[in-house]
Backbone as JSON, one array per atom type, in Angstrom:
{
  "sequence": "XXXXXXXXXXXXXXXXXXXXXXXXXXXXXXXXXXXXXXXXXXXXXXXXXXXXXXXXXXXXXXXXXXXXXXXXXXXXXXXXXXXXXXXXXXXXXXXXXXXXXXXXXXXXXXXXXXXXXXXXXXXXXXXXXXXXXXXXXXXXXXXXXXXXXXXXXXXXXXXXXXXXXXXXXXXXXXXXXXXXXXXXXXXXXXXXXXXXXXXXXXXXXXXXXXXXXX",
  "N": [[-10.65, 104.25, 76.3], [-12.91, 102.5, 75.62], [-13.18, 103.13, 72.95], [-10.75, 101.6, 72.1], [-11.38, 99.13, 72.95], [-13.77, 98.75, 71.36], [-12.28, 98.61, 69.02], [-10.69, 96.65, 69.0], [-12.48, 94.26, 69.37], [-13.77, 94.33, 66.88], [-11.67, 93.83, 65.4], [-11.0, 91.58, 66.36], [-13.31, 89.93, 65.51], [-13.1, 90.23, 62.69], [-10.98, 88.7, 62.48], [-11.91, 86.22, 63.29], [-14.04, 85.96, 61.05], [-12.67, 85.66, 59.02], [-10.98, 83.02, 59.29], [-13.11, 81.31, 59.61], [-14.02, 81.53, 57.11], [-12.06, 80.56, 55.69], [-11.88, 78.06, 56.82], [-14.21, 76.86, 55.89], [-13.89, 77.28, 52.95], [-11.73, 75.44, 53.2], [-13.24, 72.77, 53.8], [-14.99, 72.93, 51.56], [-13.23, 72.06, 49.59], [-12.12, 69.5, 49.59], [-14.69, 68.34, 49.06], [-15.52, 69.06, 46.51], [-13.49, 67.72, 45.24], [-14.01, 65.08, 45.94], [-16.4, 64.8, 44.43], [-15.69, 65.43, 42.01], [-14.23, 63.24, 41.61], [-16.01, 60.93, 42.09], [-17.37, 61.37, 39.83], [-15.4, 61.33, 37.82], [-14.94, 58.39, 38.26], [-17.28, 57.08, 37.43], [-17.66, 58.1, 34.6], [-15.38, 56.69, 33.81], [-16.37, 54.26, 34.1], [-18.46, 53.98, 32.35], [-17.0, 54.42, 30.07], [-15.47, 51.99, 30.09], [-17.74, 49.86, 30.19], [-18.8, 50.43, 27.76], [-16.56, 50.55, 25.81], [-16.2, 47.13, 26.55], [-18.64, 46.33, 25.51], [-18.31, 47.02, 23.0], [-15.94, 45.57, 22.5], [-16.87, 42.93, 23.17], [-18.91, 42.71, 21.19], [-17.26, 42.7, 19.0], [-15.57, 40.62, 19.36], [-17.73, 38.54, 19.66], [-18.68, 38.92, 16.87], [-16.12, 38.27, 15.24], [-15.8, 35.38, 16.71], [-18.17, 34.46, 15.06], [-17.07, 34.84, 12.55], [-15.1, 33.32, 12.67], [-16.1, 30.76, 12.91], [-17.74, 30.7, 10.68], [-15.66, 30.71, 8.71], [-14.48, 28.35, 9.68], [-16.26, 26.43, 8.7], [-16.06, 27.01, 6.24], [-13.4, 25.97, 5.78], [-14.02, 23.38, 6.43], [-15.75, 22.66, 4.22], [-13.95, 22.89, 2.53], [-12.19, 20.97, 3.24], [-13.88, 18.72, 3.01], [-14.12, 18.6, 0.12], [-11.51, 18.45, -0.36], [-10.95, 16.32, 0.55], [-12.44, 14.35, -1.14], [-11.35, 14.87, -3.35], [-8.65, 14.1, -2.95], [-9.22, 11.26, -2.19], [-10.18, 10.45, -4.7], [-8.18, 10.97, -6.55], [-6.32, 9.75, -5.02], [-7.33, 6.87, -5.66], [-6.92, 7.06, -8.39], [-4.17, 7.32, -8.58], [-3.35, 4.98, -7.4], [-4.52, 3.11, -8.8], [-7.63, 1.05, -9.81], [-8.25, -2.25, -9.21], [-7.76, -4.62, -12.09], [-9.84, -6.06, -14.72], [-8.18, -7.87, -15.8], [-6.32, -8.39, -13.84], [-8.27, -9.4, -11.88], [-8.97, -11.95, -13.13], [-6.74, -13.55, -13.14], [-6.5, -14.66, -10.78], [-7.34, -17.66, -9.59], [-8.52, -19.16, -7.79], [-10.94, -19.97, -5.33], [-11.58, -19.94, -1.83], [-12.63, -21.61, 0.99], [-14.64, -21.45, 3.94], [-14.51, -23.74, 7.01], [-15.83, -27.03, 6.76], [-18.0, -25.85, 4.8], [-19.33, -24.83, 2.13], [-20.27, -22.2, 1.13], [-20.13, -19.46, -0.58], [-17.93, -16.49, -0.31], [-17.92, -12.91, 0.61], [-15.71, -12.02, -0.54], [-15.24, -13.17, -2.49], [-16.93, -12.53, -4.74], [-16.17, -10.65, -6.47], [-14.3, -11.53, -7.94], [-15.21, -13.85, -8.97], [-17.27, -12.79, -10.66], [-15.75, -11.34, -12.69], [-15.01, -13.53, -13.93], [-17.1, -14.44, -14.93], [-17.9, -12.46, -16.77], [-15.99, -12.42, -18.69], [-16.17, -15.14, -19.74], [-18.68, -14.79, -20.58], [-18.16, -13.05, -22.71], [-16.85, -14.37, -24.3], [-17.68, -17.23, -25.7], [-16.72, -19.49, -26.65], [-14.62, -20.19, -24.68], [-13.89, -22.28, -21.75], [-14.33, -23.64, -18.95], [-12.69, -25.47, -16.04], [-14.19, -26.89, -12.89], [-12.57, -27.42, -10.0], [-13.34, -29.08, -6.84], [-12.27, -29.1, -3.67], [-11.06, -30.32, -0.62], [-9.92, -30.29, 3.01], [-7.91, -32.29, 5.06], [-9.21, -33.37, 7.19], [-12.06, -35.59, 8.24], [-13.64, -38.25, 6.51], [-12.93, -40.03, 3.78], [-14.81, -40.39, 1.8], [-16.76, -38.17, 2.66], [-15.74, -35.76, 2.13], [-15.13, -35.95, -0.38], [-17.72, -35.28, -1.32], [-18.17, -33.08, 0.0], [-16.21, -31.48, -1.61], [-17.62, -31.72, -3.93], [-19.86, -30.26, -3.73], [-18.89, -27.33, -3.41], [-17.77, -27.2, -5.85], [-19.89, -27.11, -7.02], [-21.17, -24.97, -6.27], [-19.73, -22.67, -6.72], [-20.09, -23.06, -9.66], [-22.85, -22.67, -9.88], [-23.21, -19.77, -9.24], [-21.59, -18.74, -11.54], [-23.49, -19.35, -13.56], [-25.46, -17.84, -12.55], [-24.95, -15.54, -13.32], [-24.71, -15.31, -16.12], [-23.51, -17.41, -17.41], [-22.88, -19.95, -19.64], [-24.02, -23.4, -19.31], [-22.65, -25.19, -20.86], [-20.33, -24.4, -20.85], [-18.93, -24.71, -18.43], [-17.48, -27.33, -16.46], [-17.51, -29.85, -13.89], [-15.73, -30.79, -10.97], [-14.95, -33.28, -8.27], [-12.07, -33.68, -6.04], [-11.97, -34.18, -3.43], [-10.21, -34.78, -0.52], [-7.67, -35.34, -1.67], [-5.87, -34.17, -3.37], [-3.9, -32.25, -2.08], [-3.25, -28.66, -1.53], [-1.56, -27.77, 0.24], [0.8, -29.56, 2.22], [0.66, -29.68, 4.8], [-0.27, -29.71, 8.59], [-1.65, -27.94, 9.84], [-3.98, -25.32, 10.85], [-3.43, -23.06, 8.99], [-2.6, -24.63, 6.83], [-4.62, -26.15, 6.22], [-6.53, -24.13, 5.47], [-5.72, -23.39, 2.94], [-6.4, -25.6, 1.65], [-9.11, -25.87, 1.44], [-11.11, -25.51, -1.18], [-11.6, -24.18, -4.41], [-10.43, -24.96, -7.47], [-10.02, -23.04, -10.65], [-9.6, -23.62, -13.73], [-8.83, -23.36, -17.2], [-9.89, -24.44, -19.79], [-10.11, -24.19, -22.19], [-9.74, -21.21, -24.53], [-8.11, -19.95, -22.88], [-7.9, -16.89, -20.55], [-5.67, -14.15, -21.84]],
  "CA": [[-10.5, 102.76, 76.6], [-14.2, 102.11, 75.02], [-12.84, 102.96, 71.85], [-9.95, 100.79, 72.15], [-12.02, 97.93, 73.0], [-14.4, 98.42, 70.05], [-11.51, 98.08, 67.62], [-10.07, 95.2, 69.5], [-13.56, 93.59, 69.21], [-13.97, 94.54, 65.43], [-10.62, 93.19, 64.82], [-11.13, 89.8, 66.67], [-14.56, 89.48, 64.66], [-12.46, 90.21, 61.36], [-10.22, 87.38, 62.42], [-12.7, 85.08, 63.13], [-14.77, 85.96, 60.2], [-11.5, 85.32, 57.64], [-10.73, 82.09, 59.88], [-14.17, 80.85, 59.12], [-14.09, 81.51, 55.42], [-11.09, 79.83, 55.36], [-12.32, 76.79, 57.09], [-15.26, 76.67, 54.92], [-13.3, 76.87, 51.88], [-11.07, 74.08, 53.3], [-13.92, 71.71, 53.83], [-15.66, 72.67, 50.35], [-12.58, 71.58, 48.53], [-12.25, 67.92, 49.59], [-15.89, 67.75, 48.67], [-15.58, 69.21, 45.36], [-12.47, 66.9, 44.69], [-14.75, 63.9, 45.99], [-17.58, 64.65, 43.3], [-14.88, 65.12, 40.55], [-13.48, 61.72, 41.66], [-16.84, 60.1, 41.64], [-17.86, 61.59, 38.52], [-14.39, 60.42, 36.9], [-15.16, 56.82, 38.08], [-18.5, 56.84, 36.65], [-17.11, 58.02, 33.24], [-14.52, 55.64, 33.43], [-17.03, 52.97, 34.22], [-19.08, 53.93, 31.29], [-16.38, 54.09, 28.98], [-15.14, 50.52, 30.08], [-18.77, 49.37, 29.59], [-18.9, 50.7, 26.26], [-15.65, 49.38, 25.36], [-16.27, 46.23, 27.06], [-19.39, 46.12, 24.8], [-17.81, 47.03, 22.12], [-14.95, 44.36, 22.29], [-17.6, 41.58, 23.2], [-19.22, 42.65, 19.72], [-16.5, 42.51, 17.99], [-15.4, 39.17, 19.71], [-18.66, 37.9, 18.81], [-18.43, 38.8, 15.13], [-15.08, 37.48, 15.24], [-16.24, 34.26, 16.72], [-19.1, 34.11, 13.9], [-16.45, 35.06, 11.39], [-14.15, 32.01, 12.69], [-17.18, 29.73, 12.62], [-17.8, 30.68, 9.17], [-14.11, 30.3, 8.11], [-14.22, 27.01, 9.93], [-16.99, 25.72, 7.95], [-15.46, 26.95, 4.69], [-12.63, 24.85, 5.71], [-14.86, 22.15, 6.4], [-16.11, 22.51, 3.27], [-12.66, 22.88, 1.61], [-11.8, 19.64, 3.71], [-14.41, 17.68, 2.35], [-13.64, 18.65, -1.26], [-9.82, 17.83, -0.21], [-10.78, 14.38, 0.94], [-13.07, 13.67, -2.03], [-10.3, 15.11, -4.56], [-7.76, 13.16, -2.57], [-9.48, 9.89, -2.26], [-10.45, 10.08, -6.25], [-6.85, 11.12, -6.92], [-5.71, 8.46, -4.74], [-7.71, 5.87, -6.29], [-6.56, 7.01, -9.76], [-2.71, 6.98, -8.4], [-2.84, 3.38, -6.66], [-5.29, 2.24, -9.62], [-8.43, 0.0, -9.58], [-7.77, -3.64, -9.9], [-8.48, -4.48, -13.63], [-10.55, -7.41, -14.93], [-7.2, -8.82, -16.07], [-5.89, -8.9, -12.49], [-8.98, -10.49, -11.34], [-8.93, -13.32, -13.92], [-5.5, -14.34, -13.1], [-6.75, -15.5, -9.61], [-8.25, -18.88, -10.29], [-8.71, -20.06, -6.6], [-11.84, -19.82, -4.49], [-11.49, -20.54, -0.65], [-14.09, -21.68, 1.86], [-14.53, -21.95, 5.83], [-14.24, -25.17, 7.63], [-17.13, -27.63, 6.18], [-18.91, -25.16, 4.17], [-19.73, -24.72, 0.68], [-20.64, -20.76, 1.16], [-18.92, -18.51, -1.1], [-17.71, -15.64, 0.76], [-18.32, -11.89, -0.37], [-14.6, -11.63, -0.79], [-14.6, -14.22, -3.92], [-17.83, -12.18, -5.85], [-15.67, -9.88, -7.66], [-13.3, -12.62, -8.9], [-16.27, -14.58, -9.89], [-18.06, -12.09, -11.66], [-14.7, -11.06, -13.43], [-14.52, -14.49, -15.02], [-18.33, -14.88, -15.72], [-17.99, -11.6, -17.74], [-15.05, -12.96, -19.42], [-16.89, -16.32, -20.29], [-19.86, -14.27, -21.81], [-17.58, -12.28, -23.96], [-15.97, -15.52, -24.97], [-18.53, -18.56, -25.59], [-15.97, -20.68, -26.78], [-13.81, -20.56, -23.59], [-14.42, -22.93, -21.14], [-13.29, -24.06, -17.54], [-13.26, -26.8, -15.25], [-14.28, -26.04, -11.33], [-12.36, -28.91, -9.18], [-13.6, -28.81, -5.58], [-11.18, -29.56, -2.93], [-11.34, -30.27, 1.08], [-8.7, -30.47, 3.92], [-7.56, -33.62, 5.42], [-9.96, -33.8, 8.22], [-13.22, -36.36, 7.73], [-13.76, -39.47, 5.71], [-12.58, -39.61, 2.26], [-16.48, -39.91, 1.12], [-17.56, -36.93, 2.88], [-14.6, -34.85, 1.67], [-15.49, -36.01, -1.93], [-19.05, -34.85, -1.19], [-17.96, -31.53, 0.34], [-15.67, -30.84, -2.72], [-18.27, -31.54, -5.01], [-20.58, -29.29, -3.36], [-17.94, -26.36, -3.48], [-17.4, -26.84, -7.16], [-21.2, -26.6, -7.68], [-21.59, -23.4, -5.67], [-19.14, -21.73, -7.94], [-20.94, -23.3, -11.11], [-24.41, -21.93, -9.78], [-22.68, -18.57, -9.01], [-21.48, -18.4, -12.73], [-24.62, -19.82, -14.43], [-26.37, -16.98, -12.23], [-24.3, -14.39, -14.31], [-25.15, -15.66, -17.68], [-22.65, -18.21, -18.12], [-23.75, -21.21, -20.32], [-23.71, -24.57, -18.63], [-22.0, -25.87, -21.51], [-18.75, -23.87, -20.9], [-18.5, -25.27, -17.24], [-17.36, -28.9, -16.08], [-17.13, -29.8, -12.18], [-15.23, -32.6, -10.43], [-14.22, -33.1, -6.65], [-11.12, -34.54, -5.32], [-12.07, -34.19, -1.64], [-8.75, -34.35, 0.29], [-6.75, -36.36, -2.29], [-4.69, -33.14, -3.82], [-3.81, -31.01, -1.13], [-2.35, -27.58, -2.08], [-0.35, -27.97, 1.26], [1.01, -30.83, 2.85], [0.71, -29.21, 6.24], [-1.34, -30.31, 9.37], [-2.41, -27.03, 10.71], [-5.29, -24.44, 10.61], [-3.23, -22.46, 7.97], [-2.52, -25.39, 5.49], [-6.03, -26.6, 6.23], [-7.45, -23.08, 4.71], [-5.06, -23.25, 1.78], [-6.71, -26.72, 1.15], [-10.55, -25.73, 1.43], [-10.83, -24.42, -2.2], [-11.88, -24.65, -5.88], [-9.45, -24.36, -8.5], [-10.78, -22.74, -11.95], [-8.9, -24.18, -14.52], [-9.47, -22.85, -18.14], [-9.77, -25.8, -20.67], [-10.26, -23.57, -23.73], [-9.94, -19.72, -24.45], [-7.65, -19.06, -21.6], [-7.61, -15.37, -20.86], [-4.18, -13.39, -21.92]],
  "C": [[-12.05, 102.17, 75.82], [-13.9, 102.08, 73.57], [-12.04, 101.81, 71.27], [-10.74, 99.1, 71.78], [-13.21, 97.76, 71.89], [-13.7, 97.95, 69.01], [-11.13, 97.0, 67.95], [-11.43, 94.24, 69.19], [-13.99, 93.27, 67.46], [-12.68, 93.93, 64.68], [-10.49, 91.39, 65.09], [-12.35, 89.18, 65.83], [-14.09, 89.44, 63.02], [-11.73, 88.84, 61.12], [-10.83, 86.34, 62.4], [-13.37, 84.68, 61.62], [-13.96, 85.22, 58.86], [-11.25, 83.7, 58.21], [-11.7, 80.9, 59.13], [-14.52, 80.51, 57.88], [-13.21, 80.36, 55.06], [-11.42, 78.11, 55.62], [-13.5, 76.1, 56.24], [-14.73, 76.05, 53.52], [-12.4, 75.35, 51.91], [-12.09, 72.98, 53.03], [-14.57, 71.6, 52.31], [-14.75, 71.95, 49.66], [-12.49, 70.04, 48.39], [-13.42, 67.5, 48.99], [-16.03, 67.95, 47.05], [-14.63, 68.13, 44.34], [-13.09, 65.45, 44.76], [-15.56, 63.74, 44.82], [-16.8, 64.39, 42.21], [-14.57, 63.62, 40.41], [-14.59, 60.89, 41.2], [-17.29, 60.16, 40.23], [-16.86, 61.0, 37.05], [-14.49, 58.75, 36.79], [-16.36, 56.64, 37.43], [-18.17, 56.99, 35.42], [-16.13, 56.98, 33.03], [-15.26, 54.27, 33.2], [-17.87, 52.68, 32.8], [-18.52, 53.62, 30.1], [-15.73, 52.73, 28.97], [-16.22, 49.76, 29.52], [-18.87, 49.15, 28.22], [-17.77, 50.1, 25.62], [-15.63, 47.77, 25.58], [-17.57, 45.31, 25.83], [-18.86, 45.88, 23.44], [-16.71, 45.5, 21.54], [-15.89, 43.01, 22.45], [-18.42, 41.51, 21.8], [-18.23, 42.42, 18.59], [-15.83, 41.06, 18.23], [-16.55, 38.49, 18.97], [-18.73, 37.75, 17.44], [-17.44, 38.06, 14.7], [-15.25, 36.06, 15.15], [-17.08, 33.74, 15.3], [-18.03, 33.97, 12.54], [-15.51, 33.48, 11.42], [-14.97, 30.94, 12.62], [-17.11, 29.77, 10.97], [-16.38, 30.24, 8.32], [-14.07, 28.78, 8.25], [-15.28, 26.06, 9.13], [-16.71, 25.78, 6.69], [-14.67, 25.9, 4.62], [-12.76, 23.45, 5.68], [-15.11, 21.54, 4.96], [-14.93, 22.04, 2.2], [-12.37, 21.41, 2.05], [-12.45, 18.8, 2.91], [-14.2, 17.54, 0.75], [-12.28, 18.08, -1.26], [-9.84, 16.6, -0.34], [-11.55, 13.85, -0.24], [-11.87, 13.61, -3.41], [-9.25, 14.02, -4.05], [-8.07, 11.7, -2.61], [-9.98, 9.76, -3.93], [-8.8, 9.96, -6.76], [-6.07, 9.8, -6.45], [-5.82, 7.2, -5.23], [-6.95, 5.92, -7.83], [-4.93, 6.59, -9.58], [-2.54, 5.19, -8.35], [-3.54, 2.61, -7.99], [-6.25, 1.18, -9.15], [-7.63, -1.42, -10.05], [-8.66, -3.98, -11.26], [-8.73, -5.98, -13.72], [-9.23, -8.57, -15.31], [-6.44, -9.59, -14.78], [-6.92, -10.1, -11.67], [-9.37, -11.86, -12.08], [-7.65, -13.93, -13.65], [-5.61, -14.79, -11.7], [-7.81, -16.65, -9.79], [-8.29, -19.89, -8.98], [-10.05, -19.27, -5.82], [-12.0, -20.39, -3.07], [-12.67, -20.18, 0.0], [-13.8, -21.76, 3.42], [-14.69, -23.52, 5.89], [-15.77, -25.68, 7.15], [-18.22, -26.72, 5.78], [-18.58, -25.13, 2.97], [-20.05, -23.39, 0.4], [-19.9, -20.08, 0.54], [-18.98, -17.14, -0.21], [-17.87, -14.13, -0.08], [-16.84, -11.6, -0.94], [-14.29, -12.24, -2.34], [-15.8, -13.3, -5.26], [-17.16, -11.69, -6.81], [-14.65, -10.77, -8.78], [-14.21, -13.32, -9.75], [-17.11, -14.01, -10.72], [-17.15, -11.48, -12.85], [-14.82, -12.35, -14.61], [-15.87, -14.78, -15.83], [-18.52, -13.6, -16.82], [-17.4, -11.82, -18.83], [-15.63, -14.33, -20.39], [-18.18, -15.87, -21.0], [-19.49, -13.49, -22.8], [-17.03, -13.15, -24.87], [-16.66, -16.73, -24.88], [-17.86, -19.44, -25.89], [-14.93, -21.0, -25.88], [-14.69, -21.45, -22.51], [-13.45, -23.29, -19.9], [-13.96, -25.12, -16.84], [-13.09, -26.49, -13.63], [-13.9, -27.44, -10.81], [-12.25, -28.18, -7.72], [-12.47, -29.77, -4.98], [-11.41, -29.54, -1.38], [-9.72, -30.37, 1.68], [-8.79, -31.86, 4.3], [-8.59, -34.34, 6.55], [-11.52, -34.36, 7.51], [-12.68, -37.43, 7.01], [-13.11, -38.72, 4.17], [-13.99, -39.34, 1.37], [-17.13, -39.04, 1.69], [-16.62, -35.96, 2.37], [-14.84, -34.91, 0.27], [-16.98, -35.2, -1.95], [-18.87, -33.2, -1.19], [-17.32, -30.95, -0.94], [-16.54, -30.42, -3.88], [-19.34, -30.1, -4.86], [-20.06, -27.55, -3.39], [-17.99, -26.22, -4.81], [-18.78, -26.56, -7.66], [-21.73, -25.31, -7.12], [-20.91, -22.35, -6.37], [-19.93, -22.0, -9.47], [-22.15, -22.69, -11.03], [-23.97, -20.38, -9.97], [-22.52, -18.02, -10.51], [-22.65, -18.34, -13.86], [-25.69, -18.4, -13.83], [-25.93, -15.72, -13.01], [-24.31, -14.65, -15.83], [-24.4, -16.71, -18.28], [-23.48, -19.57, -18.5], [-22.88, -22.23, -19.38], [-22.41, -25.37, -19.25], [-20.35, -25.36, -21.35], [-18.43, -24.32, -19.28], [-18.48, -26.88, -16.89], [-17.1, -28.9, -14.39], [-16.68, -30.99, -11.99], [-14.74, -32.35, -9.03], [-13.2, -34.4, -6.49], [-10.95, -34.65, -4.15], [-10.73, -33.83, -1.47], [-7.58, -35.16, -0.22], [-5.9, -35.46, -2.72], [-4.84, -32.06, -3.08], [-2.72, -30.25, -1.7], [-1.09, -27.3, -1.09], [-0.41, -28.91, 2.14], [0.78, -30.78, 4.55], [-0.41, -29.66, 7.07], [-1.64, -29.12, 10.59], [-3.41, -26.26, 10.0], [-4.67, -23.5, 8.96], [-3.04, -23.16, 6.44], [-3.61, -25.85, 5.34], [-6.92, -25.4, 5.09], [-7.24, -23.05, 3.4], [-6.12, -24.63, 0.61], [-8.19, -26.61, 0.94], [-10.75, -25.04, 0.09], [-11.81, -25.13, -3.4], [-11.18, -24.06, -6.79], [-10.44, -24.31, -10.11], [-9.55, -22.64, -12.74], [-9.44, -23.85, -15.97], [-8.98, -23.9, -19.02], [-9.88, -25.31, -22.01], [-10.43, -21.9, -23.62], [-9.58, -19.12, -23.39], [-7.22, -17.48, -21.58], [-5.85, -15.03, -21.21], [-3.93, -12.86, -20.75]]
}
């Protein structure tokens, strides 16, 4: 009996030992899996950070490259604009002296004898022609609109004719080539009684009496 008990006890001990080992192995397995999972996560994170850094670096480089290209485009755009502007001018054609000489009217604001900037180019063309053709002569006739007295408008027309004469003289034209006259409101270019008509009548007419441009 005692021998059986001893065998039974040994058997029990072996069973318990085997079960305990199995339990320990079962417990260790998840730990190992957890460690390997954590390590995988760390590695993945490192790889992601590395890839992200590389991507950011590439993006940054690409951004700089894009900016550089944009700068180049801007430069090309400027050159293009310059080229187009220049070509456009040539294609459209600049106003020639002959075109300017065909303009024989200078207009004025209400109750004013001041020349406007828009008339300078025209008058400079006439001054250049008169300088190049000493035998050419012009009559500068001053006019006014219908508002105001006859005497006042005669004086205003004279001031306007004198203003054109002074400009031509200052650009080298000889006084012997220039004559002035005032008609006041007596010879309107437009018989209307509105602002548009009056604007046409406030003028100096440039009439060539000798050496008319062809």
